[in-house]
Short mmCIF file of C-alpha atoms and ligand atoms in Angstrom, two decimals:
data_model
loop_
_atom_site.label_atom_id
_atom_site.label_comp_id
_atom_site.label_asym_id
_atom_site.label_seq_id
_atom_site.Cartn_x
_atom_site.Cartn_y
_atom_site.Cartn_z
CA MET A 683 -2.95 -18.43 -11.62
CA ARG A 684 -2.75 -15.03 -12.22
CA ILE A 685 -3.00 -13.11 -8.86
CA VAL A 686 -3.63 -9.37 -8.72
CA ALA A 687 -2.91 -7.46 -5.56
CA LEU A 688 -3.14 -3.91 -4.30
CA ALA A 689 -0.45 -2.55 -2.40
CA GLY A 690 0.85 0.26 0.06
CA GLY A 691 4.21 -0.24 1.40
CA ILE A 692 5.49 -2.21 4.38
CA GLY A 693 2.14 -4.31 5.05
CA ALA A 694 1.95 -5.20 1.64
CA ALA A 695 5.15 -5.82 0.76
CA ARG A 696 5.84 -8.24 3.74
CA PHE A 697 2.52 -10.16 2.77
CA LEU A 698 3.47 -10.12 -1.01
CA ARG A 699 6.86 -12.04 0.27
CA GLY A 700 4.98 -14.37 1.69
CA LEU A 701 2.76 -14.83 -1.31
CA LYS A 702 5.90 -15.52 -3.60
CA VAL A 703 6.76 -18.38 -1.45
CA ALA A 704 3.15 -19.53 -1.05
CA ALA A 705 2.37 -19.68 -4.84
CA PRO A 706 6.06 -19.78 -6.53
CA THR A 707 4.55 -20.61 -10.14
CA ALA A 708 1.59 -17.65 -9.81
CA GLU A 709 1.99 -14.60 -12.30
CA ILE A 710 1.76 -11.89 -9.79
CA THR A 711 0.74 -8.43 -10.54
CA VAL A 712 1.16 -5.44 -7.88
CA ILE A 713 -0.68 -2.17 -8.05
CA GLY A 714 1.34 0.00 -6.14
CA ASN A 715 0.14 3.07 -3.99
CA THR A 716 1.69 6.44 -5.51
CA ALA A 717 -0.09 8.70 -3.53
CA ASP A 718 2.80 9.31 -0.80
CA ASP A 719 4.88 10.02 -3.91
CA ILE A 720 6.56 13.49 -3.10
CA THR A 721 9.29 15.50 -4.76
CA LEU A 722 12.42 16.17 -2.11
CA LEU A 723 15.54 18.22 -3.30
CA GLY A 724 14.37 18.14 -6.55
CA LEU A 725 14.18 14.20 -6.61
CA ARG A 726 10.89 12.19 -7.54
CA VAL A 727 10.20 9.76 -4.32
CA SER A 728 7.93 7.11 -4.51
CA PRO A 729 8.24 5.23 -1.02
CA ASP A 730 5.55 2.69 -1.53
CA LEU A 731 6.62 1.64 -5.05
CA ASP A 732 10.41 1.45 -3.74
CA THR A 733 9.28 -0.57 -0.22
CA LEU A 734 7.82 -3.10 -2.57
CA MET A 735 10.64 -2.93 -5.23
CA TYR A 736 13.55 -3.50 -2.16
CA THR A 737 11.49 -6.03 -0.04
CA LEU A 738 10.60 -8.37 -3.03
CA GLY A 739 14.10 -7.63 -4.71
CA GLY A 740 15.96 -8.59 -1.34
CA GLY A 741 17.20 -4.91 -0.98
CA ILE A 742 15.25 -4.01 2.04
CA ASP A 743 16.49 -2.49 5.76
CA ASP A 744 14.31 -5.41 7.20
CA THR A 745 14.38 -4.31 10.73
CA GLN A 746 13.34 -0.62 9.38
CA GLY A 747 11.00 -2.00 6.65
CA TRP A 748 11.92 0.76 4.54
CA GLY A 749 14.76 2.20 2.62
CA ARG A 750 17.78 -0.07 1.59
CA ASP A 751 19.81 -2.43 3.71
CA ARG A 752 23.49 -1.71 4.16
CA GLU A 753 22.82 1.97 3.99
CA SER A 754 24.67 5.06 4.93
CA TRP A 755 24.01 8.56 5.59
CA HIS A 756 26.95 10.80 3.89
CA VAL A 757 24.55 12.92 1.81
CA LYS A 758 22.14 13.47 4.46
CA GLU A 759 25.36 14.66 7.08
CA GLU A 760 26.45 16.88 4.38
CA LEU A 761 22.85 18.69 3.77
CA ALA A 762 22.57 19.07 7.79
CA ALA A 763 26.10 20.80 7.37
CA TYR A 764 24.40 23.29 5.26
CA ASP A 765 21.36 23.54 7.36
CA TYR A 766 19.57 22.34 4.13
CA GLY A 767 16.93 20.03 2.78
CA PRO A 768 14.07 18.09 4.70
CA SER A 769 15.82 16.74 7.67
CA TRP A 770 12.77 14.79 8.85
CA TYR A 771 13.05 12.69 5.86
CA GLY A 772 15.32 9.90 5.44
CA LEU A 773 17.19 9.67 2.11
CA GLY A 774 19.94 7.47 2.42
CA ASP A 775 23.02 7.26 0.19
CA ARG A 776 22.13 3.86 -1.66
CA ASP A 777 18.20 4.74 -1.89
CA LEU A 778 19.45 8.13 -3.29
CA ALA A 779 20.60 6.30 -6.47
CA THR A 780 17.09 5.10 -6.92
CA HIS A 781 15.66 8.56 -7.28
CA LEU A 782 18.19 9.96 -9.31
CA VAL A 783 17.51 7.65 -11.82
CA ARG A 784 13.73 7.77 -11.21
CA THR A 785 13.99 11.28 -11.70
CA SER A 786 15.95 11.68 -14.48
CA LEU A 787 14.00 9.19 -16.52
CA LEU A 788 10.74 11.04 -16.01
CA ASP A 789 12.73 14.35 -16.99
CA ALA A 790 13.66 12.51 -19.93
CA GLY A 791 9.70 11.84 -20.77
CA TYR A 792 9.40 8.12 -19.51
CA SER A 793 6.08 7.42 -17.63
CA LEU A 794 6.54 6.47 -14.30
CA THR A 795 5.32 2.81 -15.46
CA GLU A 796 8.36 2.69 -17.59
CA VAL A 797 10.43 4.20 -14.93
CA THR A 798 9.28 1.28 -12.49
CA ALA A 799 9.92 -1.24 -15.08
CA ALA A 800 13.56 -0.06 -15.65
CA LEU A 801 14.17 -0.02 -11.89
CA CYS A 802 12.88 -3.51 -11.21
CA HIS A 803 15.05 -4.88 -13.96
CA ARG A 804 17.61 -4.50 -11.60
CA TRP A 805 15.69 -5.99 -8.73
CA GLN A 806 13.89 -8.65 -10.22
CA PRO A 807 11.03 -8.42 -7.73
CA GLY A 808 9.32 -11.45 -9.10
CA ALA A 809 6.40 -9.80 -9.64
CA ARG A 810 4.91 -7.15 -12.13
CA LEU A 811 5.12 -3.96 -10.09
CA LEU A 812 2.50 -1.40 -11.57
CA PRO A 813 2.19 2.06 -10.14
CA MET A 814 -1.38 2.69 -9.64
CA SER A 815 -1.29 5.71 -12.23
CA ASP A 816 1.02 7.78 -14.05
CA ASP A 817 -0.40 10.87 -13.39
CA ARG A 818 0.61 12.75 -10.32
CA ILE A 819 -1.72 12.14 -7.22
CA GLU A 820 -0.81 13.18 -3.84
CA THR A 821 -2.64 12.71 -0.64
CA HIS A 822 -2.70 15.79 1.42
CA ILE A 823 -3.76 15.61 5.21
CA VAL A 824 -6.01 18.61 6.67
CA ILE A 825 -5.18 19.28 10.48
CA GLU A 826 -5.71 22.00 12.81
CA ASP A 827 -2.93 23.01 15.24
CA THR A 828 -1.84 26.30 16.84
CA GLN A 829 -0.89 27.63 13.07
CA GLY A 830 -4.86 27.13 12.34
CA ARG A 831 -6.47 24.67 9.92
CA ARG A 832 -4.22 23.50 7.05
CA ALA A 833 -3.45 20.87 4.57
CA VAL A 834 0.10 19.19 4.56
CA HIS A 835 1.62 16.71 2.59
CA PHE A 836 0.71 12.86 3.59
CA GLN A 837 4.77 12.78 4.30
CA GLU A 838 4.89 15.52 5.94
CA TYR A 839 1.94 14.81 8.60
CA TRP A 840 3.31 11.16 8.64
CA VAL A 841 6.82 11.50 8.93
CA ARG A 842 7.66 15.04 10.07
CA LEU A 843 4.57 15.65 12.11
CA ARG A 844 4.38 12.01 13.50
CA ALA A 845 0.91 11.94 12.67
CA GLU A 846 0.16 14.09 16.06
CA PRO A 847 -2.40 16.40 15.23
CA ALA A 848 -6.01 15.06 14.71
CA ALA A 849 -6.58 14.42 10.81
CA ARG A 850 -9.82 16.20 10.09
CA ASP A 851 -9.82 14.97 6.50
CA VAL A 852 -7.85 13.15 3.77
CA VAL A 853 -7.85 14.97 0.39
CA VAL A 854 -6.52 13.21 -2.45
CA VAL A 855 -5.11 16.06 -4.80
CA GLY A 856 -5.37 14.91 -8.27
CA VAL A 857 -7.08 11.67 -8.17
CA GLU A 858 -10.40 12.70 -9.88
CA ASP A 859 -8.89 13.29 -13.05
CA ALA A 860 -6.12 10.76 -13.07
CA HIS A 861 -6.07 7.43 -15.20
CA PRO A 862 -5.28 4.10 -14.11
CA ALA A 863 -1.68 3.39 -15.46
CA PRO A 864 -1.42 1.17 -18.63
CA GLY A 865 -2.23 -2.47 -17.58
CA VAL A 866 -3.95 -2.08 -14.51
CA LEU A 867 -7.45 -2.45 -15.36
CA ASP A 868 -6.39 -5.61 -17.83
CA ALA A 869 -4.59 -7.09 -15.03
CA ILE A 870 -7.58 -6.98 -12.56
CA GLY A 871 -9.92 -7.96 -15.46
CA GLN A 872 -7.77 -10.95 -16.33
CA ALA A 873 -6.88 -11.88 -12.85
CA ASP A 874 -8.22 -15.61 -11.01
CA VAL A 875 -7.79 -13.99 -7.72
CA VAL A 876 -7.71 -10.29 -6.56
CA LEU A 877 -5.77 -9.65 -3.02
CA LEU A 878 -6.25 -6.95 -0.65
CA PRO A 879 -3.12 -7.19 1.63
CA PRO A 880 -2.65 -5.78 4.96
CA SER A 881 -2.10 -2.29 4.01
CA ASN A 882 -3.36 1.03 5.20
CA PRO A 883 -7.17 1.25 4.22
CA VAL A 884 -6.93 5.16 3.88
CA VAL A 885 -3.69 6.08 2.62
CA SER A 886 -2.98 2.74 0.45
CA ILE A 887 -5.80 0.78 -0.47
CA GLY A 888 -8.16 3.92 -0.10
CA THR A 889 -6.35 5.88 -2.56
CA ILE A 890 -5.56 3.05 -5.07
CA LEU A 891 -9.29 2.26 -5.25
CA ALA A 892 -9.95 6.19 -5.79
CA VAL A 893 -8.22 6.19 -8.89
CA PRO A 894 -11.45 6.46 -11.50
CA GLY A 895 -11.87 2.88 -13.03
CA ILE A 896 -10.21 0.60 -10.29
CA ARG A 897 -12.91 0.31 -7.87
CA ALA A 898 -15.47 -0.45 -10.48
CA ALA A 899 -13.14 -3.04 -12.33
CA ILE A 900 -12.79 -4.90 -9.06
CA THR A 901 -16.39 -5.00 -8.35
CA ALA A 902 -17.22 -6.23 -11.64
CA VAL A 903 -14.37 -8.93 -11.74
CA ASP A 904 -15.45 -12.58 -11.93
CA ALA A 905 -12.29 -13.81 -9.97
CA PRO A 906 -12.86 -14.06 -5.98
CA VAL A 907 -11.35 -10.83 -3.88
CA VAL A 908 -9.89 -11.52 -0.76
CA GLY A 909 -8.69 -8.99 1.82
CA VAL A 910 -6.44 -9.36 4.95
CA SER A 911 -6.95 -6.93 7.77
CA PRO A 912 -3.89 -4.48 8.76
CA ILE A 913 -5.74 -4.35 12.21
CA ILE A 914 -5.27 -6.93 14.83
CA GLY A 915 -7.52 -6.41 17.96
CA GLY A 916 -8.45 -2.97 17.68
CA ALA A 917 -4.74 -1.78 16.90
CA PRO A 918 -2.80 -1.68 13.68
CA VAL A 919 0.27 -4.06 13.91
CA ARG A 920 2.99 -1.36 12.98
CA GLY A 921 2.40 2.20 11.94
CA MET A 922 -0.25 4.66 12.60
CA ALA A 923 -3.46 3.73 10.35
CA ASP A 924 -5.61 4.46 13.49
CA LYS A 925 -4.69 7.78 13.20
CA LEU A 926 -6.61 8.23 9.81
CA LEU A 927 -9.41 5.81 10.19
CA PRO A 928 -11.65 8.12 12.30
CA ALA A 929 -10.90 10.92 9.63
CA ILE A 930 -12.87 8.70 7.39
CA GLY A 931 -15.32 7.36 10.13
CA VAL A 932 -14.30 4.26 10.22
CA GLU A 933 -13.69 2.14 13.32
CA THR A 934 -10.14 1.01 14.21
CA SER A 935 -10.99 -2.69 14.02
CA ALA A 936 -10.90 -5.77 11.49
CA VAL A 937 -14.78 -5.20 11.62
CA GLY A 938 -14.54 -1.35 10.72
CA VAL A 939 -12.06 -1.98 7.93
CA GLY A 940 -13.87 -5.29 6.55
CA ARG A 941 -17.29 -3.42 6.46
CA HIS A 942 -15.60 -0.42 5.00
CA TYR A 943 -14.53 -2.41 2.03
CA GLY A 944 -17.64 -4.06 2.10
CA GLY A 945 -19.15 -7.32 0.97
CA ARG A 946 -19.91 -8.24 -2.44
CA GLY A 947 -23.03 -10.45 -1.88
CA GLY A 948 -23.31 -13.87 -2.76
CA HIS A 949 -22.65 -15.27 0.46
CA ASP A 950 -24.08 -14.87 3.73
CA GLU A 951 -22.23 -15.12 7.04
CA GLN A 952 -22.39 -18.49 7.25
CA GLY A 953 -21.21 -19.11 3.43
CA ALA A 954 -24.77 -20.09 2.38
CA HIS A 955 -25.89 -18.44 -0.70
CA ASP A 956 -27.03 -14.86 -1.04
CA GLU A 957 -28.36 -13.27 -4.03
CA GLN A 958 -27.94 -9.72 -3.11
CA ASP A 959 -25.41 -7.52 -4.83
CA ARG A 960 -24.03 -5.61 -2.00
CA GLY A 961 -21.82 -3.50 -4.01
CA GLY A 962 -18.63 -4.24 -1.87
CA LEU A 963 -15.46 -5.27 -2.68
CA LEU A 964 -14.89 -8.61 -0.65
CA ASP A 965 -15.70 -11.95 -1.19
CA GLY A 966 -13.41 -13.10 1.74
CA TRP A 967 -11.92 -10.98 4.83
CA LEU A 968 -9.36 -12.85 6.59
CA VAL A 969 -8.85 -11.43 10.22
CA ASP A 970 -6.76 -12.53 12.91
CA THR A 971 -7.81 -15.18 15.53
CA VAL A 972 -8.23 -12.83 18.14
CA ASP A 973 -10.74 -10.96 15.68
CA ALA A 974 -12.61 -14.49 14.79
CA ASP A 975 -16.21 -12.95 15.85
CA ALA A 976 -15.90 -10.66 13.19
CA THR A 977 -18.84 -10.37 10.62
CA VAL A 978 -19.08 -8.63 7.19
CA PRO A 979 -22.26 -9.00 5.27
CA GLY A 980 -21.93 -10.44 2.00
CA ALA A 981 -18.33 -11.81 2.58
CA ILE A 982 -17.19 -14.79 3.98
CA VAL A 983 -14.89 -13.99 7.39
CA GLN A 984 -12.14 -16.36 8.33
CA ALA A 985 -9.71 -16.04 10.96
CA GLY A 986 -6.01 -16.97 11.42
CA PRO A 987 -2.38 -15.86 12.93
CA LEU A 988 -1.93 -12.63 11.02
CA LEU A 989 1.49 -11.34 12.45
CA MET A 990 3.76 -11.48 9.86
CA THR A 991 6.96 -11.85 12.23
CA ASP A 992 8.88 -13.52 9.14
CA VAL A 993 8.25 -14.68 5.64
CA PRO A 994 7.14 -18.28 6.95
CA ALA A 995 4.47 -16.43 8.75
CA ALA A 996 3.94 -14.28 5.89
CA ALA A 997 3.94 -17.38 3.76
CA SER A 998 1.27 -18.90 5.77
CA ILE A 999 -1.11 -16.01 5.68
CA ALA A 1000 -0.75 -15.72 1.88
CA ARG A 1001 -1.66 -19.28 1.75
CA GLN A 1002 -4.62 -19.08 3.79
CA ALA A 1003 -5.62 -15.92 1.88
CA LEU A 1004 -5.48 -18.21 -1.57
CA SER A 1005 -7.63 -21.05 0.44
CA LEU A 1006 -10.21 -18.55 1.31
CA ALA A 1007 -10.18 -17.10 -2.48
CA SER A 1008 -10.72 -20.97 -3.87
CA ALA A 1009 -13.59 -21.56 -0.94
CA VAL A 1010 -15.22 -18.43 -2.11
CA ARG A 1011 -14.84 -18.68 -6.11
CA ARG A 1012 -18.11 -17.43 -7.39
P1 GDP B 1289 2.99 1.77 4.43
O1 GDP B 1289 2.95 2.34 3.16
O2 GDP B 1289 4.43 1.48 4.59
O3 GDP B 1289 2.79 2.20 5.63
O4 GDP B 1289 2.55 0.57 4.71
P2 GDP B 1289 1.05 -0.26 4.05
O5 GDP B 1289 0.18 0.90 3.76
O6 GDP B 1289 1.01 -1.52 3.33
O7 GDP B 1289 0.80 -1.22 5.25
C1 GDP B 1289 0.54 -0.32 6.59
C2 GDP B 1289 -0.09 -1.21 7.57
O8 GDP B 1289 0.16 -2.90 7.40
C3 GDP B 1289 -0.68 -1.17 8.91
O9 GDP B 1289 -2.10 -0.72 8.82
C4 GDP B 1289 -0.48 -2.07 9.63
O10 GDP B 1289 -1.37 -2.41 10.78
C5 GDP B 1289 -0.46 -3.31 8.65
N1 GDP B 1289 0.66 -4.33 8.94
C6 GDP B 1289 2.23 -4.11 9.11
N2 GDP B 1289 2.54 -5.25 9.45
C7 GDP B 1289 1.48 -6.31 9.63
C8 GDP B 1289 1.40 -7.78 10.22
O11 GDP B 1289 2.17 -8.54 10.74
N3 GDP B 1289 0.23 -8.36 10.01
C9 GDP B 1289 -0.93 -7.53 9.52
N4 GDP B 1289 -2.28 -8.08 9.46
N5 GDP B 1289 -0.82 -6.22 9.09
C10 GDP B 1289 0.31 -5.48 9.17
CA1 CA B 1290 2.83 4.39 2.20
#
């Protein structure tokens, strides 16, 4: 079975770790968000690709959900002694090695796809990890504070400003002219199942879908498309997804996000046949038991516990997503 999953960072990584347990023989291709990528201290950092790679490869700081396990912070302390560098962004010593390898390979002319494969050679994540694009794409958030209306890099908004100023707009710089990375469209076209794990709908899944060609490839695919809600009972499980949904006019709820992705048609709410092509993405939408009354026109909604407290819990969510996929098979 060939499974393709779109992925942000923590939410997707935890889901995918469960998916590997739920489908040990599946060939999994992960299309990772790169719109969070940033250059710091001259180093190219790809936070979501790294979270995926470390989580699936067994090198993640599991409590934090990002960064390396057994991390130390000597470089950060030394930079602080120089009063230099982005003190708001954590670059641990072990993690820095990853960014050094990435940056020097990119500088030598390799693409991000090639560099990611090289990094994964060490981590053996058990899935093929592809960046959504080799082109530079950066999410900027438009805010308005005492300094007036301005756009800041997503990381500055998320990490330094802790998403406190209200987001007025989300601008994905460079995305219109970007191309999907090699292998991305083929993987989607050949998939037996396409999954949208519980990731941030705006700055993770939303940015991947904004790369020209990716959304169209998913809406055109024969395989069932199933999403897992990142919102439980009106709030994001961890993180601040609720800070950005209002900026794109989407209610912070399992229904809001499900309807934002949209049903593909072919099913009505009761699971009966429905010929209408609704132009959405989803055949199935998995929500938490507390959101069991959710409906998404053109998709089948199923409920189950969606809290990824540990790997077995994530595996059972992944199993339910796969069984929903076979139930909605077109
Ligand atoms: P980021 O790039 O690290 O922010 O990670 P993602 O975009 O992949 O994931 C962030 C989203 O994952 C947030 O909206 C959370 O609500 C969601 N999330 C995190 N943990 C869980 C969980 O245990 N269950 C569910 N359903 N969603 C989760
Ligand atoms: Ca991210």
